JSON list of C-alpha atoms in Angstrom, two decimals:
[
{"chain": "A", "resi": 1, "resn": "MET", "atom": "CA", "xyz": [19.67, 93.62, 52.76]},
{"chain": "A", "resi": 2, "resn": "GLY", "atom": "CA", "xyz": [22.10, 94.72, 50.07]},
{"chain": "A", "resi": 3, "resn": "TRP", "atom": "CA", "xyz": [24.15, 92.63, 47.71]},
{"chain": "A", "resi": 4, "resn": "GLY", "atom": "CA", "xyz": [27.10, 92.81, 50.11]},
{"chain": "A", "resi": 5, "resn": "LYS", "atom": "CA", "xyz": [29.57, 93.47, 47.30]},
{"chain": "A", "resi": 6, "resn": "ALA", "atom": "CA", "xyz": [33.32, 93.94, 47.59]},
{"chain": "A", "resi": 7, "resn": "ALA", "atom": "CA", "xyz": [34.80, 96.04, 44.77]},
{"chain": "A", "resi": 8, "resn": "PHE", "atom": "CA", "xyz": [38.44, 95.85, 43.68]},
{"chain": "A", "resi": 9, "resn": "SER", "atom": "CA", "xyz": [40.61, 98.37, 41.83]},
{"chain": "A", "resi": 10, "resn": "ASP", "atom": "CA", "xyz": [40.66, 96.25, 38.63]},
{"chain": "A", "resi": 11, "resn": "GLY", "atom": "CA", "xyz": [36.86, 96.53, 38.35]},
{"chain": "A", "resi": 12, "resn": "THR", "atom": "CA", "xyz": [36.11, 93.09, 39.79]},
{"chain": "A", "resi": 13, "resn": "ILE", "atom": "CA", "xyz": [33.18, 92.81, 42.18]},
{"chain": "A", "resi": 14, "resn": "LYS", "atom": "CA", "xyz": [32.78, 89.76, 44.44]},
{"chain": "A", "resi": 15, "resn": "GLU", "atom": "CA", "xyz": [30.10, 88.52, 46.84]},
{"chain": "A", "resi": 16, "resn": "THR", "atom": "CA", "xyz": [29.81, 85.43, 48.97]},
{"chain": "A", "resi": 17, "resn": "LYS", "atom": "CA", "xyz": [26.39, 84.40, 50.29]},
{"chain": "A", "resi": 18, "resn": "PHE", "atom": "CA", "xyz": [25.57, 81.14, 52.03]},
{"chain": "A", "resi": 19, "resn": "ASN", "atom": "CA", "xyz": [26.87, 78.28, 49.80]},
{"chain": "A", "resi": 20, "resn": "ASP", "atom": "CA", "xyz": [27.56, 80.21, 46.60]},
{"chain": "A", "resi": 21, "resn": "SER", "atom": "CA", "xyz": [29.66, 83.16, 45.49]},
{"chain": "A", "resi": 22, "resn": "TRP", "atom": "CA", "xyz": [29.67, 85.39, 42.46]},
{"chain": "A", "resi": 23, "resn": "GLU", "atom": "CA", "xyz": [32.23, 87.61, 40.82]},
{"chain": "A", "resi": 24, "resn": "ILE", "atom": "CA", "xyz": [31.60, 90.41, 38.30]},
{"chain": "A", "resi": 25, "resn": "HIS", "atom": "CA", "xyz": [34.24, 91.56, 35.84]},
{"chain": "A", "resi": 26, "resn": "GLY", "atom": "CA", "xyz": [33.16, 93.83, 33.00]},
{"chain": "A", "resi": 27, "resn": "ASN", "atom": "CA", "xyz": [29.78, 92.63, 31.77]},
{"chain": "A", "resi": 28, "resn": "LYS", "atom": "CA", "xyz": [30.31, 89.00, 32.87]},
{"chain": "A", "resi": 29, "resn": "ILE", "atom": "CA", "xyz": [29.19, 87.39, 36.14]},
{"chain": "A", "resi": 30, "resn": "THR", "atom": "CA", "xyz": [30.59, 84.06, 37.31]},
{"chain": "A", "resi": 31, "resn": "PHE", "atom": "CA", "xyz": [28.76, 81.92, 39.87]},
{"chain": "A", "resi": 32, "resn": "LYS", "atom": "CA", "xyz": [30.79, 79.39, 41.87]},
{"chain": "A", "resi": 33, "resn": "PRO", "atom": "CA", "xyz": [29.49, 76.85, 44.41]},
{"chain": "A", "resi": 34, "resn": "LEU", "atom": "CA", "xyz": [31.35, 76.88, 47.73]},
{"chain": "A", "resi": 35, "resn": "LYS", "atom": "CA", "xyz": [30.24, 73.41, 48.77]},
{"chain": "A", "resi": 36, "resn": "LYS", "atom": "CA", "xyz": [29.87, 70.05, 47.04]},
{"chain": "A", "resi": 37, "resn": "TYR", "atom": "CA", "xyz": [26.27, 69.31, 46.05]},
{"chain": "A", "resi": 38, "resn": "ARG", "atom": "CA", "xyz": [24.82, 65.84, 45.42]},
{"chain": "A", "resi": 39, "resn": "ASN", "atom": "CA", "xyz": [23.47, 67.10, 42.09]},
{"chain": "A", "resi": 40, "resn": "GLU", "atom": "CA", "xyz": [26.52, 67.44, 39.81]},
{"chain": "A", "resi": 41, "resn": "ALA", "atom": "CA", "xyz": [24.83, 70.14, 37.72]},
{"chain": "A", "resi": 42, "resn": "MET", "atom": "CA", "xyz": [24.87, 72.41, 40.79]},
{"chain": "A", "resi": 43, "resn": "ASN", "atom": "CA", "xyz": [28.65, 71.99, 41.14]},
{"chain": "A", "resi": 44, "resn": "LYS", "atom": "CA", "xyz": [29.45, 73.72, 37.84]},
{"chain": "A", "resi": 45, "resn": "VAL", "atom": "CA", "xyz": [30.98, 77.17, 37.53]},
{"chain": "A", "resi": 46, "resn": "VAL", "atom": "CA", "xyz": [28.63, 79.27, 35.39]},
{"chain": "A", "resi": 47, "resn": "THR", "atom": "CA", "xyz": [29.39, 82.54, 33.57]},
{"chain": "A", "resi": 48, "resn": "ASP", "atom": "CA", "xyz": [26.52, 84.73, 32.32]},
{"chain": "A", "resi": 49, "resn": "THR", "atom": "CA", "xyz": [26.37, 88.11, 30.56]},
{"chain": "A", "resi": 50, "resn": "ILE", "atom": "CA", "xyz": [24.94, 90.99, 32.58]},
{"chain": "A", "resi": 51, "resn": "ILE", "atom": "CA", "xyz": [22.09, 92.92, 31.00]},
{"chain": "A", "resi": 52, "resn": "ASP", "atom": "CA", "xyz": [21.23, 95.00, 34.10]},
{"chain": "A", "resi": 53, "resn": "ILE", "atom": "CA", "xyz": [21.76, 94.99, 37.87]},
{"chain": "A", "resi": 54, "resn": "ASN", "atom": "CA", "xyz": [19.84, 97.18, 40.28]},
{"chain": "A", "resi": 55, "resn": "ASP", "atom": "CA", "xyz": [19.05, 97.03, 44.00]},
{"chain": "A", "resi": 56, "resn": "LYS", "atom": "CA", "xyz": [16.25, 94.48, 43.48]},
{"chain": "A", "resi": 57, "resn": "GLU", "atom": "CA", "xyz": [17.36, 92.12, 40.72]},
{"chain": "A", "resi": 58, "resn": "MET", "atom": "CA", "xyz": [20.04, 90.98, 38.29]},
{"chain": "A", "resi": 59, "resn": "ILE", "atom": "CA", "xyz": [18.97, 90.48, 34.67]},
{"chain": "A", "resi": 60, "resn": "LEU", "atom": "CA", "xyz": [21.34, 88.09, 32.91]},
{"chain": "A", "resi": 61, "resn": "LEU", "atom": "CA", "xyz": [21.77, 86.30, 29.59]},
{"chain": "A", "resi": 62, "resn": "ASN", "atom": "CA", "xyz": [23.05, 82.73, 29.92]},
{"chain": "A", "resi": 63, "resn": "ALA", "atom": "CA", "xyz": [25.17, 80.69, 27.49]},
{"chain": "A", "resi": 64, "resn": "ASP", "atom": "CA", "xyz": [21.98, 79.40, 25.79]},
{"chain": "A", "resi": 65, "resn": "GLU", "atom": "CA", "xyz": [20.91, 83.03, 25.08]},
{"chain": "A", "resi": 66, "resn": "LYS", "atom": "CA", "xyz": [18.09, 82.73, 27.64]},
{"chain": "A", "resi": 67, "resn": "LYS", "atom": "CA", "xyz": [17.23, 85.73, 29.81]},
{"chain": "A", "resi": 68, "resn": "LEU", "atom": "CA", "xyz": [17.47, 85.06, 33.56]},
{"chain": "A", "resi": 69, "resn": "VAL", "atom": "CA", "xyz": [16.28, 87.25, 36.43]},
{"chain": "A", "resi": 70, "resn": "ARG", "atom": "CA", "xyz": [17.80, 86.75, 39.89]},
{"chain": "A", "resi": 71, "resn": "THR", "atom": "CA", "xyz": [15.78, 88.54, 42.56]},
{"chain": "A", "resi": 72, "resn": "ARG", "atom": "CA", "xyz": [17.38, 89.74, 45.78]},
{"chain": "A", "resi": 73, "resn": "MET", "atom": "CA", "xyz": [16.11, 87.75, 48.74]},
{"chain": "A", "resi": 74, "resn": "LYS", "atom": "CA", "xyz": [15.04, 89.43, 51.96]},
{"chain": "A", "resi": 75, "resn": "PRO", "atom": "CA", "xyz": [16.40, 88.10, 55.25]},
{"chain": "A", "resi": 76, "resn": "LYS", "atom": "CA", "xyz": [14.09, 85.80, 57.21]}
]
């Protein structure tokens, strides 16, 4: 399973998976929920700084300067 990205001429990359989507522009990635969650914290739009993306993981730096690693999930 790949990231399923759609690239646009302005450099923006978008993906929609399940209940969330993300968009990359430059070195920033924005995560947006596509449904309303009971937990309000999960309904926020979040923008992180990209450190590295490869075919297995995304390494990000969040607004609190904490390093995050998002691992690609395999289909069930």
